[in-house]
Tab-separated table of N, CA, C and O in Angstrom:
chain	number	residue	atom	x	y	z
S	1	UNK	N	97.061	40.341	102.781
S	1	UNK	CA	96.415	41.462	101.577
S	1	UNK	C	95.716	42.426	102.039
S	1	UNK	O	95.877	43.559	101.685
S	2	UNK	N	95.003	42.009	103.358
S	2	UNK	CA	94.338	43.132	103.948
S	2	UNK	C	94.935	44.176	104.366
S	2	UNK	O	94.859	45.499	104.160
S	3	UNK	N	96.001	43.736	105.128
S	3	UNK	CA	97.025	44.855	105.617
S	3	UNK	C	97.700	45.747	104.524
S	3	UNK	O	97.716	46.751	104.783
S	4	UNK	N	98.143	45.115	103.488
S	4	UNK	CA	98.416	45.936	102.531
S	4	UNK	C	97.561	46.775	101.733
S	4	UNK	O	98.183	47.932	101.498
S	5	UNK	N	96.361	46.550	101.714
S	5	UNK	CA	95.401	47.398	101.231
S	5	UNK	C	95.183	48.532	102.099
S	5	UNK	O	95.195	49.744	101.732
S	6	UNK	N	95.202	48.069	103.183
S	6	UNK	CA	94.971	49.223	104.449
S	6	UNK	C	96.235	50.174	104.385
S	6	UNK	O	95.988	51.596	104.273
S	7	UNK	N	97.475	49.626	104.395
S	7	UNK	CA	98.705	50.529	104.425
S	7	UNK	C	98.643	51.470	103.060
S	7	UNK	O	98.828	52.481	103.076
S	8	UNK	N	98.283	50.845	101.951
S	8	UNK	CA	98.339	51.504	100.683
S	8	UNK	C	97.034	52.807	100.793
S	8	UNK	O	97.565	53.834	100.302
S	9	UNK	N	96.088	52.345	101.282
S	9	UNK	CA	94.978	53.468	101.645
S	9	UNK	C	95.425	54.624	102.492
S	9	UNK	O	95.162	55.677	102.301
S	10	UNK	N	95.967	54.138	103.451
S	10	UNK	CA	96.415	55.126	104.434
S	10	UNK	C	97.476	55.924	103.923
S	10	UNK	O	97.379	57.163	104.027
S	11	UNK	N	98.567	55.477	103.130
S	11	UNK	CA	99.503	56.208	102.531
S	11	UNK	C	98.810	57.249	101.452
S	11	UNK	O	99.161	58.397	101.368
S	12	UNK	N	98.006	56.739	100.598
S	12	UNK	CA	97.286	57.693	99.620
S	12	UNK	C	96.433	58.503	100.144
S	12	UNK	O	96.569	59.770	99.847
S	13	UNK	N	95.852	58.493	101.496
S	13	UNK	CA	95.093	59.466	102.012
S	13	UNK	C	96.045	60.640	102.739
S	13	UNK	O	95.717	61.858	102.337
S	14	UNK	N	97.053	60.299	103.154
S	14	UNK	CA	98.053	61.313	103.921
S	14	UNK	C	98.782	62.158	102.732
S	14	UNK	O	98.885	63.027	103.025
S	15	UNK	N	98.882	61.202	101.604
S	15	UNK	CA	99.841	62.148	100.741
S	15	UNK	C	98.717	63.263	100.125
S	15	UNK	O	99.118	64.205	99.496
S	16	UNK	N	97.428	62.623	100.033
S	16	UNK	CA	96.375	63.842	99.524
S	16	UNK	C	96.328	65.074	100.447
S	16	UNK	O	96.327	66.166	99.675
S	17	UNK	N	96.500	64.897	101.620
S	17	UNK	CA	96.686	66.390	102.517
S	17	UNK	C	98.047	66.653	102.666
S	17	UNK	O	97.973	67.785	102.914
S	18	UNK	N	98.914	66.081	102.344
S	18	UNK	CA	100.289	66.877	102.471
S	18	UNK	C	100.926	67.198	101.349
S	18	UNK	O	101.779	68.180	101.259
S	19	UNK	N	100.441	66.633	100.050
S	19	UNK	CA	101.028	67.205	99.034
S	19	UNK	C	100.338	68.443	98.194
S	19	UNK	O	100.865	69.243	97.563
S	20	UNK	N	99.041	68.712	98.838
S	20	UNK	CA	98.261	69.829	98.269
S	20	UNK	C	99.045	71.098	98.868
S	20	UNK	O	99.161	71.220	100.113
S	21	UNK	N	99.002	72.197	98.035
S	21	UNK	CA	99.746	73.297	98.444
S	21	UNK	C	98.643	73.920	99.574
S	21	UNK	O	97.446	73.944	99.241
S	22	UNK	N	99.121	74.605	100.611
S	22	UNK	CA	98.150	75.059	101.481
S	22	UNK	C	97.915	76.627	101.185
S	22	UNK	O	98.925	77.393	100.691
S	23	UNK	N	96.470	77.094	101.068
S	23	UNK	CA	96.356	78.412	101.035
S	23	UNK	C	95.887	79.163	102.382
S	23	UNK	O	94.857	78.679	102.868
S	24	UNK	N	96.308	80.224	102.628
S	24	UNK	CA	96.191	80.914	103.700
S	24	UNK	C	94.694	81.724	103.536
S	24	UNK	O	94.564	82.328	102.370
S	25	UNK	N	94.163	81.762	104.409
S	25	UNK	CA	92.660	82.596	104.101
S	25	UNK	C	92.951	84.001	104.128
S	25	UNK	O	93.633	84.700	105.229
S	26	UNK	N	92.457	84.760	103.415
S	26	UNK	CA	92.460	86.254	103.386
S	26	UNK	C	91.329	86.730	104.062
S	26	UNK	O	90.251	86.526	103.886
S	27	UNK	N	91.661	87.874	105.280
S	27	UNK	CA	90.668	88.248	106.127
S	27	UNK	C	90.548	89.801	105.790
S	27	UNK	O	91.585	90.580	105.641
S	28	UNK	N	89.328	90.109	105.774
S	28	UNK	CA	89.258	91.861	105.700
S	28	UNK	C	89.246	92.254	107.177
S	28	UNK	O	88.710	91.656	107.945
S	29	UNK	N	90.076	93.138	107.107
S	29	UNK	CA	90.340	93.994	108.382
S	29	UNK	C	90.558	95.578	108.142
S	29	UNK	O	90.007	95.938	107.210
S	30	UNK	N	90.761	96.085	109.541
S	30	UNK	CA	90.872	97.439	109.508
S	30	UNK	C	92.182	97.818	109.989
S	30	UNK	O	92.592	97.233	110.798
S	31	UNK	N	92.868	98.700	109.162
S	31	UNK	CA	94.367	98.791	109.733
S	31	UNK	C	94.565	100.278	110.407
S	31	UNK	O	93.831	101.224	109.811
S	32	UNK	N	95.432	100.269	111.282
S	32	UNK	CA	96.066	101.745	111.412
S	32	UNK	C	97.561	101.787	111.626
S	32	UNK	O	98.134	101.142	111.955
S	33	UNK	N	97.925	102.709	110.680
S	33	UNK	CA	99.192	102.764	110.557
S	33	UNK	C	99.825	104.211	111.037
S	33	UNK	O	99.039	105.249	110.814
S	34	UNK	N	100.723	104.029	111.989
S	34	UNK	CA	101.252	105.256	112.671
S	34	UNK	C	102.651	105.334	112.058
S	34	UNK	O	103.584	104.372	112.546
S	35	UNK	N	103.055	106.231	111.332
S	35	UNK	CA	104.606	106.247	111.011
S	35	UNK	C	105.097	107.528	111.777
S	35	UNK	O	104.616	108.252	112.217
S	36	UNK	N	106.454	107.477	111.839
S	36	UNK	CA	107.380	108.277	112.650
S	36	UNK	C	108.126	108.698	112.052
S	36	UNK	O	108.710	108.715	110.729
S	37	UNK	N	109.007	109.903	112.753
S	37	UNK	CA	110.172	110.473	112.019
S	37	UNK	C	109.820	111.864	111.894
S	37	UNK	O	109.049	112.515	112.245
S	38	UNK	N	110.358	112.483	110.666
S	38	UNK	CA	110.361	113.705	110.346
S	38	UNK	C	108.934	114.360	109.660
S	38	UNK	O	108.554	115.274	109.927
S	39	UNK	N	108.262	113.413	109.246
S	39	UNK	CA	106.886	113.491	108.678
S	39	UNK	C	105.753	112.546	109.305
S	39	UNK	O	105.518	111.687	108.570
S	40	UNK	N	105.515	112.594	110.530
S	40	UNK	CA	104.723	111.738	111.269
S	40	UNK	C	103.289	111.740	110.494
S	40	UNK	O	102.738	112.536	110.014
S	41	UNK	N	102.834	110.393	110.548
S	41	UNK	CA	101.512	110.301	109.888
S	41	UNK	C	100.566	109.197	110.674
S	41	UNK	O	101.254	108.225	111.140
S	42	UNK	N	99.545	109.510	110.878
S	42	UNK	CA	98.421	108.216	111.539
S	42	UNK	C	97.285	108.346	110.344
S	42	UNK	O	96.686	109.332	109.955
S	43	UNK	N	97.145	107.019	109.698
S	43	UNK	CA	96.147	106.957	108.911
S	43	UNK	C	95.240	105.483	109.348
S	43	UNK	O	95.825	104.401	109.686
S	44	UNK	N	94.104	105.582	109.355
S	44	UNK	CA	93.132	104.190	109.420
S	44	UNK	C	92.364	103.975	108.019
S	44	UNK	O	92.082	104.931	107.204
S	45	UNK	N	92.575	102.614	107.683
S	45	UNK	CA	91.782	102.328	106.472
S	45	UNK	C	91.615	100.855	106.395
S	45	UNK	O	92.059	100.166	107.236
S	46	UNK	N	90.723	100.772	105.385
S	46	UNK	CA	90.406	98.971	105.117
S	46	UNK	C	91.569	98.375	104.718
S	46	UNK	O	92.375	98.765	103.703
S	47	UNK	N	91.758	97.147	104.966
S	47	UNK	CA	92.918	96.530	104.609
S	47	UNK	C	92.453	94.828	104.459
S	47	UNK	O	91.411	94.473	104.935
S	48	UNK	N	93.390	94.095	104.067
S	48	UNK	CA	93.219	92.652	103.876
S	48	UNK	C	94.338	91.902	104.499
S	48	UNK	O	95.573	92.603	104.133
S	49	UNK	N	94.300	90.985	105.051
S	49	UNK	CA	95.389	90.215	106.029
S	49	UNK	C	95.397	88.809	105.707
S	49	UNK	O	94.316	88.242	105.424
S	50	UNK	N	96.526	88.440	105.342
S	50	UNK	CA	96.881	86.877	105.542
S	50	UNK	C	97.931	86.377	106.134
S	50	UNK	O	99.207	87.304	105.974
S	51	UNK	N	98.010	85.367	106.809
S	51	UNK	CA	99.239	84.675	107.351
S	51	UNK	C	99.334	83.618	107.163
S	51	UNK	O	98.234	82.795	107.145
S	52	UNK	N	100.484	82.989	107.162
S	52	UNK	CA	100.977	81.491	106.790
S	52	UNK	C	102.357	81.217	107.157
S	52	UNK	O	103.272	81.965	107.080
S	53	UNK	N	102.572	80.165	107.984
S	53	UNK	CA	103.590	79.469	108.748
S	53	UNK	C	104.577	80.699	109.045
S	53	UNK	O	105.663	80.866	108.885
S	54	UNK	N	103.818	81.616	109.866
S	54	UNK	CA	104.564	82.999	110.455
S	54	UNK	C	104.870	84.056	109.742
S	54	UNK	O	105.040	84.970	110.273
S	55	UNK	N	104.489	83.993	108.441
S	55	UNK	CA	104.513	85.188	107.764
S	55	UNK	C	103.228	85.869	107.606
S	55	UNK	O	102.261	85.117	107.753
S	56	UNK	N	103.394	87.099	107.246
S	56	UNK	CA	102.081	87.908	107.256
S	56	UNK	C	102.223	88.856	106.101
S	56	UNK	O	103.211	89.514	105.833
S	57	UNK	N	101.173	88.948	105.462
S	57	UNK	CA	101.084	90.066	104.351
S	57	UNK	C	99.591	90.622	104.810
S	57	UNK	O	98.544	90.280	104.966
S	58	UNK	N	99.896	92.212	104.452
S	58	UNK	CA	98.736	93.110	104.622
S	58	UNK	C	98.920	93.965	103.480
S	58	UNK	O	99.953	94.586	103.214
S	59	UNK	N	97.684	94.326	102.698
S	59	UNK	CA	97.579	95.256	101.800
S	59	UNK	C	96.444	95.880	101.786
S	59	UNK	O	95.240	95.482	102.356
S	60	UNK	N	96.351	97.298	101.167
S	60	UNK	CA	95.241	97.803	100.720
S	60	UNK	C	95.354	98.837	99.610
S	60	UNK	O	96.437	98.594	98.869
S	61	UNK	N	94.356	99.666	99.286
S	61	UNK	CA	94.620	100.325	98.198
S	61	UNK	C	95.803	101.241	97.946
S	61	UNK	O	96.400	101.242	96.807
S	62	UNK	N	96.345	101.771	98.931
S	62	UNK	CA	97.675	102.651	98.994
S	62	UNK	C	98.847	102.150	99.795
S	62	UNK	O	99.826	102.577	99.460
S	63	UNK	N	98.693	100.922	100.537
S	63	UNK	CA	99.766	100.334	101.118
S	63	UNK	C	99.997	98.720	100.908
S	63	UNK	O	98.876	98.032	100.744
S	64	UNK	N	101.148	98.286	101.164
S	64	UNK	CA	101.166	96.917	100.972
S	64	UNK	C	102.544	96.449	102.032
S	64	UNK	O	103.571	97.358	101.897
S	65	UNK	N	102.143	95.811	102.739
S	65	UNK	CA	103.372	95.156	103.618
S	65	UNK	C	103.456	93.678	103.835
S	65	UNK	O	102.613	92.920	103.682
S	66	UNK	N	104.806	93.206	103.997
S	66	UNK	CA	105.139	91.828	104.136
S	66	UNK	C	106.089	91.764	105.337
S	66	UNK	O	107.113	92.274	105.361
S	67	UNK	N	105.910	90.889	106.231
S	67	UNK	CA	106.618	90.562	107.424
S	67	UNK	C	106.984	89.067	107.531
S	67	UNK	O	105.965	88.072	107.517
S	68	UNK	N	107.905	88.750	107.069
S	68	UNK	CA	108.472	87.297	106.867
S	68	UNK	C	108.833	86.938	108.468
S	68	UNK	O	109.755	87.361	109.034
S	69	UNK	N	108.650	85.638	108.603
S	69	UNK	CA	108.756	85.009	109.895
S	69	UNK	C	110.403	85.066	110.377
S	69	UNK	O	110.827	85.113	111.262
S	70	UNK	N	111.206	84.638	109.217
S	70	UNK	CA	112.715	84.795	109.440
S	70	UNK	C	113.234	86.054	109.829
S	70	UNK	O	114.306	86.201	110.469
S	71	UNK	N	112.419	87.045	109.569
S	71	UNK	CA	112.799	88.500	109.948
S	71	UNK	C	112.571	88.939	111.357
S	71	UNK	O	112.799	90.122	111.803
S	72	UNK	N	111.446	88.331	112.025
S	72	UNK	CA	111.058	88.732	113.114
S	72	UNK	C	111.929	88.676	114.225
S	72	UNK	O	112.803	87.866	114.484
S	73	UNK	N	112.003	89.711	114.990
S	73	UNK	CA	113.039	90.104	115.965
S	73	UNK	C	114.302	90.801	115.290
S	73	UNK	O	115.197	91.182	116.187
S	74	UNK	N	114.366	90.663	114.155
S	74	UNK	CA	115.560	91.170	113.590
S	74	UNK	C	115.266	92.595	112.967
S	74	UNK	O	115.980	93.622	113.224
S	75	UNK	N	114.210	92.865	111.895
S	75	UNK	CA	113.825	93.899	111.444
S	75	UNK	C	112.450	94.453	111.627
S	75	UNK	O	112.119	95.608	111.559
S	76	UNK	N	111.897	93.751	112.689
S	76	UNK	CA	110.491	94.297	113.005
S	76	UNK	C	110.125	93.251	114.199
S	76	UNK	O	110.782	92.172	114.564
S	77	UNK	N	109.133	93.637	115.067
S	77	UNK	CA	108.617	92.991	116.094
S	77	UNK	C	107.241	92.862	115.755
S	77	UNK	O	106.456	93.717	115.527
S	78	UNK	N	106.780	91.666	116.135
S	78	UNK	CA	105.544	91.276	116.116
S	78	UNK	C	104.849	91.054	117.281
S	78	UNK	O	105.551	90.344	118.343
S	79	UNK	N	103.685	91.592	117.709
S	79	UNK	CA	103.002	91.303	118.869
S	79	UNK	C	101.524	90.766	118.598
S	79	UNK	O	100.772	91.421	118.289
S	80	UNK	N	101.331	89.604	118.948
S	80	UNK	CA	100.181	88.704	119.040
S	80	UNK	C	99.200	89.093	120.005
S	80	UNK	O	99.280	88.312	121.108
S	81	UNK	N	98.762	90.170	119.813
S	81	UNK	CA	97.358	90.501	120.822
S	81	UNK	C	96.212	91.081	120.219
S	81	UNK	O	96.223	90.822	118.645
S	82	UNK	N	95.275	91.815	120.779
S	82	UNK	CA	94.212	92.259	120.072
S	82	UNK	C	94.490	93.763	120.034
S	82	UNK	O	94.116	94.444	121.192
S	83	UNK	N	94.621	94.662	119.196
S	83	UNK	CA	95.037	94.157	118.015
S	83	UNK	C	96.367	93.625	117.550
S	83	UNK	O	97.289	93.845	118.490
S	84	UNK	N	96.496	92.683	116.639
S	84	UNK	CA	97.713	92.187	116.113
S	84	UNK	C	98.687	93.405	115.688
S	84	UNK	O	97.887	94.339	114.985
S	85	UNK	N	99.912	93.496	115.989
S	85	UNK	CA	100.649	94.766	115.605
S	85	UNK	C	102.046	94.367	115.090
S	85	UNK	O	102.512	93.109	115.643
S	86	UNK	N	102.657	95.005	114.226
S	86	UNK	CA	104.197	95.166	113.586
S	86	UNK	C	104.603	96.215	113.867
S	86	UNK	O	104.103	97.207	113.646
S	87	UNK	N	105.796	96.110	114.490
S	87	UNK	CA	106.672	97.668	114.418
S	87	UNK	C	107.903	97.328	114.024
S	87	UNK	O	108.605	96.581	114.075
S	88	UNK	N	108.267	98.491	113.007
S	88	UNK	CA	109.667	98.714	112.612
S	88	UNK	C	110.083	99.942	113.281
S	88	UNK	O	109.424	100.916	112.992
S	89	UNK	N	110.893	99.416	114.160
S	89	UNK	CA	111.316	100.510	115.275
S	89	UNK	C	111.855	101.822	114.803
S	89	UNK	O	112.626	101.906	113.760
S	90	UNK	N	111.458	103.165	115.005
S	90	UNK	CA	111.717	104.208	114.451
S	90	UNK	C	111.095	104.613	113.273
S	90	UNK	O	111.457	105.822	112.812
S	91	UNK	N	110.507	103.670	112.555
S	91	UNK	CA	109.900	103.821	111.202
S	91	UNK	C	108.222	103.925	111.333
S	91	UNK	O	107.719	105.028	110.980
S	92	UNK	N	107.575	102.745	111.765
S	92	UNK	CA	106.276	102.760	111.791
S	92	UNK	C	105.641	101.905	112.742
S	92	UNK	O	106.468	100.499	112.958
S	93	UNK	N	104.444	101.846	112.970
S	93	UNK	CA	103.717	100.529	113.815
S	93	UNK	C	102.455	100.452	112.887
S	93	UNK	O	101.636	101.335	112.608
S	94	UNK	N	102.366	99.256	112.789
S	94	UNK	CA	101.134	98.784	111.857
S	94	UNK	C	99.914	97.920	112.797
S	94	UNK	O	100.615	96.888	113.085
S	95	UNK	N	98.743	98.321	113.105
S	95	UNK	CA	98.006	97.516	113.906
S	95	UNK	C	96.802	96.978	112.952
S	95	UNK	O	96.258	97.781	112.067
S	96	UNK	N	96.559	95.708	113.095
S	96	UNK	CA	95.474	94.965	112.347
S	96	UNK	C	94.183	94.614	113.109
S	96	UNK	O	94.493	93.900	114.062
S	97	UNK	N	93.247	95.132	112.964
S	97	UNK	CA	92.049	94.956	113.726
S	97	UNK	C	91.074	93.549	112.952
S	97	UNK	O	90.436	94.119	111.948
S	98	UNK	N	91.175	92.661	113.211
S	98	UNK	CA	90.678	91.628	112.448
S	98	UNK	C	89.146	91.277	113.018
S	98	UNK	O	88.389	90.544	112.215
S	99	UNK	N	88.767	91.767	114.203
S	99	UNK	CA	87.570	91.040	114.854
S	99	UNK	C	86.467	92.297	115.024
S	99	UNK	O	85.493	92.050	116.020
S	100	UNK	N	86.410	93.049	114.001
S	100	UNK	CA	85.343	93.876	114.228
S	100	UNK	C	85.648	95.399	115.287
S	100	UNK	O	84.762	96.028	115.260
S	101	UNK	N	86.696	95.162	116.039
S	101	UNK	CA	87.222	96.144	116.894
S	101	UNK	C	87.421	97.211	115.942
S	101	UNK	O	88.568	97.568	115.199
S	102	UNK	N	86.735	98.350	116.122
S	102	UNK	CA	87.207	99.621	115.189
S	102	UNK	C	88.474	100.315	115.778
S	102	UNK	O	88.656	100.421	116.833
S	103	UNK	N	89.177	100.653	114.764
S	103	UNK	CA	90.627	101.273	115.052
S	103	UNK	C	90.167	102.733	115.625
S	103	UNK	O	91.129	103.100	116.389
S	104	UNK	N	89.470	103.435	115.388
S	104	UNK	CA	89.055	104.681	115.709
S	104	UNK	C	88.956	104.549	117.323
S	104	UNK	O	89.494	105.808	117.942
S	105	UNK	N	88.585	103.607	117.999
S	105	UNK	CA	88.494	103.264	119.621
S	105	UNK	C	89.741	102.877	120.126
S	105	UNK	O	89.770	102.964	121.472
S	106	UNK	N	90.764	102.722	119.117
S	106	UNK	CA	91.835	102.066	120.048
S	106	UNK	C	92.925	103.383	120.030
S	106	UNK	O	93.418	104.001	119.164
S	107	UNK	N	93.438	103.628	121.229
S	107	UNK	CA	94.449	104.563	121.327
S	107	UNK	C	95.891	103.526	121.761
S	107	UNK	O	95.823	102.943	122.645
S	108	UNK	N	96.688	103.890	121.277
S	108	UNK	CA	98.226	103.578	121.775
S	108	UNK	C	99.277	104.317	121.497
S	108	UNK	O	99.347	105.042	120.502
């Protein structure tokens, strides 16, 4: 009887944590966008950043980006460094400064 009760309690506890949808934390950050091509552009702006299961979303007042884990290495390159960066070759590079490092001080 004790074993059955313990097993039922353990299963209920596990179900409570595995069935709840996960929510990724939204981080306020600073972004630097460098666009390439005929109309090159470099812009630094405040942004918000969220990542979950390898997917990343970055958005601001004027920009919105989504990088799906399944597309990594195919349509973009992700570099997990400080700053975190996403590169769509020949189009743009996006740098995400999450820890207070000002984008103005970063040269690349």
